[in-house]
PDB file of C-alpha atoms and ligand atoms in Angstrom:
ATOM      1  CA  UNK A   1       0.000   0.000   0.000  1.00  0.00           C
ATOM      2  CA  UNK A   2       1.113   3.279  -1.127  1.00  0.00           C
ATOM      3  CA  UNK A   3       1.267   6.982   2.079  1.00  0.00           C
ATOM      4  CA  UNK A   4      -1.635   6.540   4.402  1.00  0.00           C
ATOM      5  CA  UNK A   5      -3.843   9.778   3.917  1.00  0.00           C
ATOM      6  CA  UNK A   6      -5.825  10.946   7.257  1.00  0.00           C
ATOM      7  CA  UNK A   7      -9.156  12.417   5.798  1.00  0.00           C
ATOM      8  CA  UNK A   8     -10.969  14.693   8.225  1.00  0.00           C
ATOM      9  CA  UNK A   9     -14.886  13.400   8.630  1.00  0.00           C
ATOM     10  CA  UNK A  10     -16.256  16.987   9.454  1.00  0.00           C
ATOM     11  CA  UNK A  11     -15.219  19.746  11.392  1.00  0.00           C
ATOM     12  CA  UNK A  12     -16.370  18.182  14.700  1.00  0.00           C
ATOM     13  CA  UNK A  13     -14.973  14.645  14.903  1.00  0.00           C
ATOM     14  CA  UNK A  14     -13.514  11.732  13.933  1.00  0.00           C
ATOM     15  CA  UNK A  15     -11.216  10.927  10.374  1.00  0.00           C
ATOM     16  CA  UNK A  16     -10.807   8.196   8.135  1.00  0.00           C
ATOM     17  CA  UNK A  17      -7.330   6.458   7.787  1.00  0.00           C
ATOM     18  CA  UNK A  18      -6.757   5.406   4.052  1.00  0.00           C
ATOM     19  CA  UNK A  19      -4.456   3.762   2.350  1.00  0.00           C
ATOM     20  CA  UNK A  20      -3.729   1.299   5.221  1.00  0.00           C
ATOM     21  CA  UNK A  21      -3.915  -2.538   5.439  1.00  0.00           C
ATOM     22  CA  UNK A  22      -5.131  -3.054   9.198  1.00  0.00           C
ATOM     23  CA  UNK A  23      -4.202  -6.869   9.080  1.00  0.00           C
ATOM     24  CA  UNK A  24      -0.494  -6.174   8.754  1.00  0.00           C
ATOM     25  CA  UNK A  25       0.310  -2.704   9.248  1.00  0.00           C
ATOM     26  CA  UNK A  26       4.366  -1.931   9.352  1.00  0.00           C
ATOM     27  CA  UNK A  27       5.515  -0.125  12.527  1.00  0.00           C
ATOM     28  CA  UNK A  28       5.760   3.080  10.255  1.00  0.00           C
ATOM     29  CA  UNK A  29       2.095   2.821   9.857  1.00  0.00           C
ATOM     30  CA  UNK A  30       1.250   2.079  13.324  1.00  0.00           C
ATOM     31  CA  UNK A  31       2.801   5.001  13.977  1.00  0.00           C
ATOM     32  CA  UNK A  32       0.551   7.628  11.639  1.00  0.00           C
ATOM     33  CA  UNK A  33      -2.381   5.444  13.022  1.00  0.00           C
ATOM     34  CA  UNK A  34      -1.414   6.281  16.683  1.00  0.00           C
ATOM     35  CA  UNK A  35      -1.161   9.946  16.123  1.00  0.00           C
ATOM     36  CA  UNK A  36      -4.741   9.823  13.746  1.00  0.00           C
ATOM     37  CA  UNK A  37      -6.162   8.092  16.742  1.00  0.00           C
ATOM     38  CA  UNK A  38      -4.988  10.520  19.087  1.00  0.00           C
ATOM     39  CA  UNK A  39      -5.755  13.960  17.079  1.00  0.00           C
ATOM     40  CA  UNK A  40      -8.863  12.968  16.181  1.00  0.00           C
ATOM     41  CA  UNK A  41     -10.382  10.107  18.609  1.00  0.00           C
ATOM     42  CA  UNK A  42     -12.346   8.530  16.280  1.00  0.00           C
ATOM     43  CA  UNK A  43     -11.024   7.022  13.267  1.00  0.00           C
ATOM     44  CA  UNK A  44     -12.456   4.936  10.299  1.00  0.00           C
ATOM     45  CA  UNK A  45     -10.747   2.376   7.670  1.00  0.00           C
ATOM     46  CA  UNK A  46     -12.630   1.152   4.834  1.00  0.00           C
ATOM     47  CA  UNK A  47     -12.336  -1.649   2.429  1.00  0.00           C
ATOM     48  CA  UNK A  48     -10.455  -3.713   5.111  1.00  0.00           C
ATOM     49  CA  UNK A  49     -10.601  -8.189   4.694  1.00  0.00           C
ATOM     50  CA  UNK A  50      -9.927  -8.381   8.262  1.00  0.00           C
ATOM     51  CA  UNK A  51     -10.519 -12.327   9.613  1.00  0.00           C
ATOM     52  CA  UNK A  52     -11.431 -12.636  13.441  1.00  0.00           C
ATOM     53  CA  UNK A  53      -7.691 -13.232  14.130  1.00  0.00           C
ATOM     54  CA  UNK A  54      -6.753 -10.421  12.791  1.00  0.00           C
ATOM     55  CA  UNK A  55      -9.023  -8.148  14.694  1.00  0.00           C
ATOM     56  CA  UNK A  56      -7.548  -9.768  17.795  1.00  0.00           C
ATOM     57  CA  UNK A  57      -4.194  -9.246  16.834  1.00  0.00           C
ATOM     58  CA  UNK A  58      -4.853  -5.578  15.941  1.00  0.00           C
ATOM     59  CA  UNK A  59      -6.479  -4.841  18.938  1.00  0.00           C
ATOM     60  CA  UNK A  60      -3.206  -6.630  20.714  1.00  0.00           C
ATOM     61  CA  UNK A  61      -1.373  -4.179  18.850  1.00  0.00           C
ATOM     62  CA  UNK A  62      -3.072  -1.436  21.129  1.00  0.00           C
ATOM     63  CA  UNK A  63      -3.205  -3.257  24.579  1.00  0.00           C
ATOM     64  CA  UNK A  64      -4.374  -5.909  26.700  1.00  0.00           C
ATOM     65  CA  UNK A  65      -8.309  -7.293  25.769  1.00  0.00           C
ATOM     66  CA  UNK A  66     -10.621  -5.710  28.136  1.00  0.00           C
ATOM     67  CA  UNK A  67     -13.536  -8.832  27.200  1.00  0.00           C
ATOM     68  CA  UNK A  68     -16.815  -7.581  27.835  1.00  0.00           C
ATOM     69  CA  UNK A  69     -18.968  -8.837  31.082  1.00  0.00           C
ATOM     70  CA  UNK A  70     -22.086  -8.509  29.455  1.00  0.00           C
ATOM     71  CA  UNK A  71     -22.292  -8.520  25.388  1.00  0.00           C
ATOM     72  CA  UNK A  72     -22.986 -11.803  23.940  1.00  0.00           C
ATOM     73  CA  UNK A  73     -19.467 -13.280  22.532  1.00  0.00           C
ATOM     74  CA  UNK A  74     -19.391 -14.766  19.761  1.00  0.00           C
ATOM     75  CA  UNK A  75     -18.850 -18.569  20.751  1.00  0.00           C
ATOM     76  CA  UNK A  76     -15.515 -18.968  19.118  1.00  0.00           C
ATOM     77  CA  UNK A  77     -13.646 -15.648  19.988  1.00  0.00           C
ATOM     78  CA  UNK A  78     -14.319 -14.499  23.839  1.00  0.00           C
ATOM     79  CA  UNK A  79     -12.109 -11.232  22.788  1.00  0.00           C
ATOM     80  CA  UNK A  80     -14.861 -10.644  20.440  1.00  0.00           C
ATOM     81  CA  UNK A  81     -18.377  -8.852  21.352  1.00  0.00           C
ATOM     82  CA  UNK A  82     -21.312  -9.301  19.307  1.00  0.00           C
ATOM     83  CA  UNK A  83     -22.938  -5.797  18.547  1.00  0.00           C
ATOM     84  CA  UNK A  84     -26.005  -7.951  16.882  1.00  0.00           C
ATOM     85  CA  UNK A  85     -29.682  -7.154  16.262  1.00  0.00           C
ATOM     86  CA  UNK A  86     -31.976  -9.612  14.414  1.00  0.00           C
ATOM     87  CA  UNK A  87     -34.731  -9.236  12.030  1.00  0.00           C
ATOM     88  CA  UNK A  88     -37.141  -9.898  14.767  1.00  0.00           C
ATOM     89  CA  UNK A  89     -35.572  -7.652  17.082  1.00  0.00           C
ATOM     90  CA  UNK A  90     -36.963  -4.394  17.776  1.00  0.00           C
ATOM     91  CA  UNK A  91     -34.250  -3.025  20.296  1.00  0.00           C
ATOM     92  CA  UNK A  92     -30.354  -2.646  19.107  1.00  0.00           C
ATOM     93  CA  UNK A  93     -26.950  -2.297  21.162  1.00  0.00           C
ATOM     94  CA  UNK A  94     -26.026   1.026  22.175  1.00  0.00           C
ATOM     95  CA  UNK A  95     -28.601   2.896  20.830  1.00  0.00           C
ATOM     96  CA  UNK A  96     -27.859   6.050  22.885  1.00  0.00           C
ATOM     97  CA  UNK A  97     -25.143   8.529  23.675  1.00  0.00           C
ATOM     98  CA  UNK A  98     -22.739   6.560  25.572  1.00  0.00           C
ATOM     99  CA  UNK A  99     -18.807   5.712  26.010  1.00  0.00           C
ATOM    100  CA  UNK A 100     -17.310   2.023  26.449  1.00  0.00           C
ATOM    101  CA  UNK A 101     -16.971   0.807  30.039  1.00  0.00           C
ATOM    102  CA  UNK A 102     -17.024   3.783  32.290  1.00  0.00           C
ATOM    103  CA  UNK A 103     -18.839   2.077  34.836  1.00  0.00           C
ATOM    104  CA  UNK A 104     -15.259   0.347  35.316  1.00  0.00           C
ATOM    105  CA  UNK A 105     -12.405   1.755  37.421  1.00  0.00           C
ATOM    106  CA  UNK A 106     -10.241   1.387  34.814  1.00  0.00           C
ATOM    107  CA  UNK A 107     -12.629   2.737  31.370  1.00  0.00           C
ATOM    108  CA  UNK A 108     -11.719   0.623  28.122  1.00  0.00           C
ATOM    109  CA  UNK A 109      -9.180   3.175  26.254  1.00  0.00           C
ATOM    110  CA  UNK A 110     -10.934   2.198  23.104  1.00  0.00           C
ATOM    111  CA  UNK A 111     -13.566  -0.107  21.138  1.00  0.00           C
ATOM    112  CA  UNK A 112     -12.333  -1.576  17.360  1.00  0.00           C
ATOM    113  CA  UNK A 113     -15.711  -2.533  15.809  1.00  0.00           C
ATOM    114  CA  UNK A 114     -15.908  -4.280  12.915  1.00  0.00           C
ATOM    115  CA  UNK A 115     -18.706  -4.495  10.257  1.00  0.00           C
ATOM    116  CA  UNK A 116     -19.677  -8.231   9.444  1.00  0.00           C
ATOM    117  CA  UNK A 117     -23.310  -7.695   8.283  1.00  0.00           C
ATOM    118  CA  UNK A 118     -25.320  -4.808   7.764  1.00  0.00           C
ATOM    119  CA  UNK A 119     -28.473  -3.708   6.463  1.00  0.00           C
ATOM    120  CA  UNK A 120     -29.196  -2.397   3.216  1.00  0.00           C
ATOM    121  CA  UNK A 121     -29.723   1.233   4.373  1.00  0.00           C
ATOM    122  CA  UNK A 122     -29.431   3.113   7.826  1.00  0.00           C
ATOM    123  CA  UNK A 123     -27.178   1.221  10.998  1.00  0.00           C
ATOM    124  CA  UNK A 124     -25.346   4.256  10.712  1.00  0.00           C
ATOM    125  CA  UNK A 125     -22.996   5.087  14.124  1.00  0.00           C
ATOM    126  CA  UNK A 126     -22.469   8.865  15.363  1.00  0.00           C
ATOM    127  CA  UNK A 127     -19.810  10.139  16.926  1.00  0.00           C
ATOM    128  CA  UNK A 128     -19.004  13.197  19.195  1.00  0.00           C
ATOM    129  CA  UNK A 129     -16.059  14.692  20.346  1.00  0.00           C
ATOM    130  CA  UNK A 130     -15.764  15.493  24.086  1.00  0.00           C
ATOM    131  CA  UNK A 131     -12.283  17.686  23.811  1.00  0.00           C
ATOM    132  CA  UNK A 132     -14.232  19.723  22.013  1.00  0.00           C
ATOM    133  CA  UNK A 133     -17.618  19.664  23.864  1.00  0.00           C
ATOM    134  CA  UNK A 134     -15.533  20.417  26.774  1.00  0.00           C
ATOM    135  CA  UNK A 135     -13.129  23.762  25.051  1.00  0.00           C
ATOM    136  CA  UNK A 136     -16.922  25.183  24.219  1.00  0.00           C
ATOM    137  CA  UNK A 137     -18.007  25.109  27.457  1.00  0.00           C
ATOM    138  CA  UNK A 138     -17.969  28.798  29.343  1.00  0.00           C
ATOM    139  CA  UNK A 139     -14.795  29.514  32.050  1.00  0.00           C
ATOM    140  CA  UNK A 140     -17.211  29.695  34.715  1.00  0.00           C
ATOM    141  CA  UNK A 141     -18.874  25.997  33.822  1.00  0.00           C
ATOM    142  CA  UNK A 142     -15.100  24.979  33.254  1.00  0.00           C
ATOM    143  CA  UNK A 143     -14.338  25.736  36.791  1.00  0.00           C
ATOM    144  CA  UNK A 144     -17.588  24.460  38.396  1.00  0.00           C
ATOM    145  CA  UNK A 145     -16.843  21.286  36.916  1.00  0.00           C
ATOM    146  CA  UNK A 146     -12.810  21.082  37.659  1.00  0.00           C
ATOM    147  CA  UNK A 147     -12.991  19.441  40.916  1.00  0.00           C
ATOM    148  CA  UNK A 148     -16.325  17.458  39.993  1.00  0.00           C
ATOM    149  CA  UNK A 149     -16.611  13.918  40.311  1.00  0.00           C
ATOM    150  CA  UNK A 150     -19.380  12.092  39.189  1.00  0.00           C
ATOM    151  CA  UNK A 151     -20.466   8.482  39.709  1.00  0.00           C
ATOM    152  CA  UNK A 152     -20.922   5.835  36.780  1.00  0.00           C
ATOM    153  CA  UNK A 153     -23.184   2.572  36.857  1.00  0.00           C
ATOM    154  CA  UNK A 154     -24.089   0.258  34.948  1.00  0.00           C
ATOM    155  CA  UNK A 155     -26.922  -2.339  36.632  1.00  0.00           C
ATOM    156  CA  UNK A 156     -29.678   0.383  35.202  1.00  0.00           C
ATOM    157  CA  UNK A 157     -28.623  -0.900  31.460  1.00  0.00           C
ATOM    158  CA  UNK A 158     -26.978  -4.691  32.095  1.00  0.00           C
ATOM    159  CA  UNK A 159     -28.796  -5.572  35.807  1.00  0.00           C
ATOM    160  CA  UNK A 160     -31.672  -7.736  36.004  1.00  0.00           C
ATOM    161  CA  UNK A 161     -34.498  -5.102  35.542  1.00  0.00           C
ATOM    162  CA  UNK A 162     -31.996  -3.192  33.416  1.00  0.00           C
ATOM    163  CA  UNK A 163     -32.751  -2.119  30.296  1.00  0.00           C
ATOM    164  CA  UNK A 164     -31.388  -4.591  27.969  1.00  0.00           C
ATOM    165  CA  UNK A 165     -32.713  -7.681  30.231  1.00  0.00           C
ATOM    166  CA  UNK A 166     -36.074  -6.448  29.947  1.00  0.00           C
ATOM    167  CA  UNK A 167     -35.979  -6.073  26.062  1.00  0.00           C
ATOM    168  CA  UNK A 168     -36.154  -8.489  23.005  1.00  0.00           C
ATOM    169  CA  UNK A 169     -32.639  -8.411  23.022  1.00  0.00           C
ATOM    170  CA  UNK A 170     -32.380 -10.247  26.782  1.00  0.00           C
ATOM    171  CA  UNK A 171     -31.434 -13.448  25.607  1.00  0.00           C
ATOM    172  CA  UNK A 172     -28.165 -12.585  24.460  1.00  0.00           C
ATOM    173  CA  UNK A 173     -26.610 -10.466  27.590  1.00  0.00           C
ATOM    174  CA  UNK A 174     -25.381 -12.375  30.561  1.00  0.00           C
ATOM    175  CA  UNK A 175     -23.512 -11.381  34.019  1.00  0.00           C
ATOM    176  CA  UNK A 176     -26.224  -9.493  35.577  1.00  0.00           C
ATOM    177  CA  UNK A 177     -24.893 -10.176  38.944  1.00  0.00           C
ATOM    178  CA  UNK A 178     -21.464  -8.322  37.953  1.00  0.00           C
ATOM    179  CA  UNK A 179     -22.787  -5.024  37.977  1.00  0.00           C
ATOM    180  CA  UNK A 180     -20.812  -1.988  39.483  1.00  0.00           C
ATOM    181  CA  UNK A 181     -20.050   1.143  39.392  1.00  0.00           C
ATOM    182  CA  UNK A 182     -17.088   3.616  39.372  1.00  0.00           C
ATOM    183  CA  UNK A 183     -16.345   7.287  40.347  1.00  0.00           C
ATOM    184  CA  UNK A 184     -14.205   9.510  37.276  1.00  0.00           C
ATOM    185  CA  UNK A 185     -13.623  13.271  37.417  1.00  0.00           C
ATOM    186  CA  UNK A 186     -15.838  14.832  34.977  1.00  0.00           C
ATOM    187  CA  UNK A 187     -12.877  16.185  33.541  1.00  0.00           C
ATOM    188  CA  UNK A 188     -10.040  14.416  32.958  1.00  0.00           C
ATOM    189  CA  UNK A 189      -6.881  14.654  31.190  1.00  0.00           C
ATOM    190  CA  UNK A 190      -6.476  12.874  28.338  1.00  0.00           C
ATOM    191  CA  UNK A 191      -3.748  10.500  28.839  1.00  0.00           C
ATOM    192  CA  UNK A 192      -2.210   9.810  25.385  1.00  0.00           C
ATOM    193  CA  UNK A 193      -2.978  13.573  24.102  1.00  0.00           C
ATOM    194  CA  UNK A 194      -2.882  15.691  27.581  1.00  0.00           C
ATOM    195  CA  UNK A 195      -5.733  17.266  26.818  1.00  0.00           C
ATOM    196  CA  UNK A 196      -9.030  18.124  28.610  1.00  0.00           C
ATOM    197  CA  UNK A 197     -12.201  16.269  27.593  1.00  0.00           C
ATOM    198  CA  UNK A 198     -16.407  15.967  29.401  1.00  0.00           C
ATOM    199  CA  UNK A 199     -15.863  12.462  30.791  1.00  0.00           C
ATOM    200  CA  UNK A 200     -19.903  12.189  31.471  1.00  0.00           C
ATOM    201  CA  UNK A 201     -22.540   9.941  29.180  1.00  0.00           C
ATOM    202  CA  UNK A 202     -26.147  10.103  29.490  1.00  0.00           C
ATOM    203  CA  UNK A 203     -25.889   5.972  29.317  1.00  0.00           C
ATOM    204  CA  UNK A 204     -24.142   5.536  32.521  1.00  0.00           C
ATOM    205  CA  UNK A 205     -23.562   8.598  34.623  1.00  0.00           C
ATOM    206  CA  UNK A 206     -25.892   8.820  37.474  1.00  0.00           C
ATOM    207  CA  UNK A 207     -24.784  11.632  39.426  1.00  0.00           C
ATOM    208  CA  UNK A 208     -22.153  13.906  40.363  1.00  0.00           C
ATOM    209  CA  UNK A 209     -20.584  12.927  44.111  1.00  0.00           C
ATOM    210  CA  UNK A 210     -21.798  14.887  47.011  1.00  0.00           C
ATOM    211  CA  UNK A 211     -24.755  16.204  44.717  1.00  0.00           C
ATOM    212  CA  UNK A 212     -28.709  14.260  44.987  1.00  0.00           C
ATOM    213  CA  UNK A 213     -29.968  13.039  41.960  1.00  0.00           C
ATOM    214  CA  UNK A 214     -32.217  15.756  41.174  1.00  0.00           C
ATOM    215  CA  UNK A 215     -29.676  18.207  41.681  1.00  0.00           C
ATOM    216  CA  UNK A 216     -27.034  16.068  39.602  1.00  0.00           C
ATOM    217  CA  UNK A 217     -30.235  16.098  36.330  1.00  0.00           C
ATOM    218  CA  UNK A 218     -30.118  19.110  35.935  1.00  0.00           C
ATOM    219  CA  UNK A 219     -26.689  19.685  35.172  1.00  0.00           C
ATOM    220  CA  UNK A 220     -25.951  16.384  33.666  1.00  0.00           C
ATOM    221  CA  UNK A 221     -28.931  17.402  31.034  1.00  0.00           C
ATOM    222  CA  UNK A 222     -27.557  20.639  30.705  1.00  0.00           C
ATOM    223  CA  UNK A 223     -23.926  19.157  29.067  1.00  0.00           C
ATOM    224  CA  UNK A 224     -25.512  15.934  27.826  1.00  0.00           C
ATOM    225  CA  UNK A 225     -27.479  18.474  25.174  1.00  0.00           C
ATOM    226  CA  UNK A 226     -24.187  20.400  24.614  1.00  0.00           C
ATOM    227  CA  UNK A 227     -21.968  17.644  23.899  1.00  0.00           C
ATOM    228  CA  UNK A 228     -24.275  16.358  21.451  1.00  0.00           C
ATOM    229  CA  UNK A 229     -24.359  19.257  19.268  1.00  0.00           C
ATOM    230  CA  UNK A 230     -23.933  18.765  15.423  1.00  0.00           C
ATOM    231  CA  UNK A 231     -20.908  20.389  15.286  1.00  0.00           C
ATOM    232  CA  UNK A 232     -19.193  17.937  17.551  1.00  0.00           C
ATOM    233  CA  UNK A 233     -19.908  14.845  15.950  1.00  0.00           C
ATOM    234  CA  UNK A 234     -19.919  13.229  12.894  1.00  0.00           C
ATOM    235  CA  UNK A 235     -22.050   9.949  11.353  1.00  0.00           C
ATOM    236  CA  UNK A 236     -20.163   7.134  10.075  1.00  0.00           C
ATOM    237  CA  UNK A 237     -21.491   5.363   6.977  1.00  0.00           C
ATOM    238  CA  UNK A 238     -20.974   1.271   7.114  1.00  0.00           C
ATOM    239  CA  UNK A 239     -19.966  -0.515   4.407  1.00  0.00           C
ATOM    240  CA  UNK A 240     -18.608  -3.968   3.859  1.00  0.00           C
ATOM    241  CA  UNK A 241     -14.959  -4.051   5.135  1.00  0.00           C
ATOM    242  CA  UNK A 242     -15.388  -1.034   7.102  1.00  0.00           C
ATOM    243  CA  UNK A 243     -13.947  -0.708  10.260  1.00  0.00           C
ATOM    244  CA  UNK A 244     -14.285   2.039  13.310  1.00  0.00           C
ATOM    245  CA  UNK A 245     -11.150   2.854  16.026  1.00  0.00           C
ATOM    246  CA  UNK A 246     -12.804   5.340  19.006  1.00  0.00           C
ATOM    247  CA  UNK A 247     -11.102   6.731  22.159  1.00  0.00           C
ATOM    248  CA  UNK A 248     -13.888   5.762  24.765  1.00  0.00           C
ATOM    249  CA  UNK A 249     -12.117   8.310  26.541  1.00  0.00           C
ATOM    250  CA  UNK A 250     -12.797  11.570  23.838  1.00  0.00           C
ATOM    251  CA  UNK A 251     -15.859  10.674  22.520  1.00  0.00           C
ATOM    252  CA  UNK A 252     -19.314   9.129  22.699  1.00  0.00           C
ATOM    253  CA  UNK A 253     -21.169   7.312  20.415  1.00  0.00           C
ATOM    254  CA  UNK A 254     -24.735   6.103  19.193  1.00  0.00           C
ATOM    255  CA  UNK A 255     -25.849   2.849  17.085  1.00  0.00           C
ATOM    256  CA  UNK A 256     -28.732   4.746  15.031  1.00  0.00           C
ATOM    257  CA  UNK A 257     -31.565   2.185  15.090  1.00  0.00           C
ATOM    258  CA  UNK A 258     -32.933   2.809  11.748  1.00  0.00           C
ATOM    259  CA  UNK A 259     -33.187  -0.726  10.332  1.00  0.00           C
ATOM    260  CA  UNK A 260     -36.293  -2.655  11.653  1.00  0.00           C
ATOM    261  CA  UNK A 261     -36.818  -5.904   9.677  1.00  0.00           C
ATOM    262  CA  UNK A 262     -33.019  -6.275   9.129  1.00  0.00           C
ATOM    263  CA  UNK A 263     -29.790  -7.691  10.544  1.00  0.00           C
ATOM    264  CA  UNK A 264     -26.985  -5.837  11.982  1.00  0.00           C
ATOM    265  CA  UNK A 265     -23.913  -7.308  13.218  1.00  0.00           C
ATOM    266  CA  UNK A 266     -20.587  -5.874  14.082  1.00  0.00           C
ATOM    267  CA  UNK A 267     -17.876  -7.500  16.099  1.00  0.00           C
ATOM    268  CA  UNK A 268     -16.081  -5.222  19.057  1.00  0.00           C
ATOM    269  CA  UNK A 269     -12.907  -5.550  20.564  1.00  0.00           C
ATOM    270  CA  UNK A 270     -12.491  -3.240  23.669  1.00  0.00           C
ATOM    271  CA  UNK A 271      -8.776  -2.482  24.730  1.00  0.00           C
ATOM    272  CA  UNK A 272      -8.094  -2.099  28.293  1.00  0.00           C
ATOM    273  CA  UNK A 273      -7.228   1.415  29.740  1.00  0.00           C
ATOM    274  CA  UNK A 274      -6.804   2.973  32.736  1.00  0.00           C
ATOM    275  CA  UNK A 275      -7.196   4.994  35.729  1.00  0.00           C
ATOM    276  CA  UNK A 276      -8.229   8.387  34.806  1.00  0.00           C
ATOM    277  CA  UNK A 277      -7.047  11.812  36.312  1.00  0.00           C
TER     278      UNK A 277
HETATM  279  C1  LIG B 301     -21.468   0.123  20.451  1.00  0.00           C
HETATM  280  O1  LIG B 301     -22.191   0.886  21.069  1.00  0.00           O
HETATM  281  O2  LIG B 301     -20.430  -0.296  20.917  1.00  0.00           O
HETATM  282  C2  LIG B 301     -21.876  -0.327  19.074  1.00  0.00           C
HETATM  283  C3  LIG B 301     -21.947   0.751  18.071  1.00  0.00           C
HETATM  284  C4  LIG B 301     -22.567   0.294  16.796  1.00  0.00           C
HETATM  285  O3  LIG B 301     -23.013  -0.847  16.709  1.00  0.00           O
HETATM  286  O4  LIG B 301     -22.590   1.061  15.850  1.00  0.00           O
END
């Protein structure tokens, strides 16, 4: 393969790496890959023949497997998640703004998701950039929220009466009694760029620390509808052999659930991260 060009997606977020072969990329590429991934914290290859084993050893390239608690795995691969919604199905995975794993200690530094069946139109995934939701926010909301901490959960969405085990798409998720929760600043400091970025999701944060829950709405509402402006994100168009790289820990993201009567299946890795400051 000839230079790798980094294509920016929009103004907001996210940039597609081209002229790459993910399944054996040389150290020199790794390295314009790293930086992509870091400038831009999404990034998108397309037109990629990638086997299971070679999504695992990609992802190795990054870091250790973080292997889902709660996704279905696909039965030959525990590394691999199963993003998957049926024809039947009326409810799809991570069809809201939300990052990877921040219920956890130590949040996933990223997700590799693979297409490996998609519908003839729509299954589309957005993307938004929290560096920049964060730089838009006023100096006075900046330093309100400096020495915040907020509180993370997840056994609303993955617990027993959560929201997945009480849809059509119960079958699949598993480890109900493993639910937790975590406490992040809600800004942190992005440890492979060094800078800031909104560490909050509307998926799993339930409320700041020290603050009631009522109290904790109001604001979390407030920056959940700023970070989710259109000119922070972008939409990322599946195709066969398409493949999407995010930062869990500089952006969110949302499965668009667009497809009734249709399959949908995508294979994640998650990469383990770590403490955040
Ligand atoms: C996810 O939320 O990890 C899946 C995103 C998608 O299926 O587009």
């Amino acid at each position: 393969m000839g230079a790798i060009e980094v294509r920016k997606m929009t103004g907001g977020c996210g940039a597609e790496v081209l002229g790459v072969d993910i399944a054996s990329p040389s150290n020199s590429d790794m390295e314009a890959i790293r930086a992509a991934y870091r400038d831009y914290g999404v990034i998108f290859f397309r037109d990629q023949k990638l086997t299971p084993e070679e999504h695992i050893a990609f992802a190795r390239r990054w870091g250790d497997i973080d292997i889902n608690k709660f996704f279905p795995a696909n039965g030959q691969y525990p590394e691999i998640a199963e993003v998957r919604k049926e024809k039947e199905q009326k409810v799809n995975i991570g069809g809201g703004w939300h990052t990877d794993h921040s219920y956890d200690a130590e949040p996933a530094m990223g997700s590799i998701l693979v297409a490996r069946e998609l519908p003839e139109e729509g299954g589309d995934t957005l993307f938004a950039d929290m560096y920049k939701a964060y730089e838009a926010l006023s100096d006075g909301l900046k330093k309100t929220l400096e020495g915040m901490r907020a509180v993370h959960s997840n056994a609303h969405v993955f617990g027993t009466a959560g929201a997945y085990k009480s849809s059509d798409q119960a079958g699949g998720f598993k480890g109900e009694s493993l639910t937790g929760e975590a406490v992040h600043p809600v800004v942190v400091t992005h440890p492979l760029s060094g800078r800031k970025a909104l560490y909050v999701n509307s998926a799993f944060t339930t409320h700041f620390e020290g603050w009631n829950w009522f109290e904790s709405k109001a604001l979390l509402d407030y920056l959940y509808a700023h970070a989710s402006r259109p000119e922070f994100t972008c939409r990322f168009q599946w195709r066969e052999g398409s493949v999407a790289f995010w930062d869990n820990r500089a952006t969110w993201h949302y499965a668009v659930n667009d497809y009734h009567g249709e399959k949908r299946l995508m294979h994640r890795i998650t990469i383990a991260g770590c403490p955040l400051q």
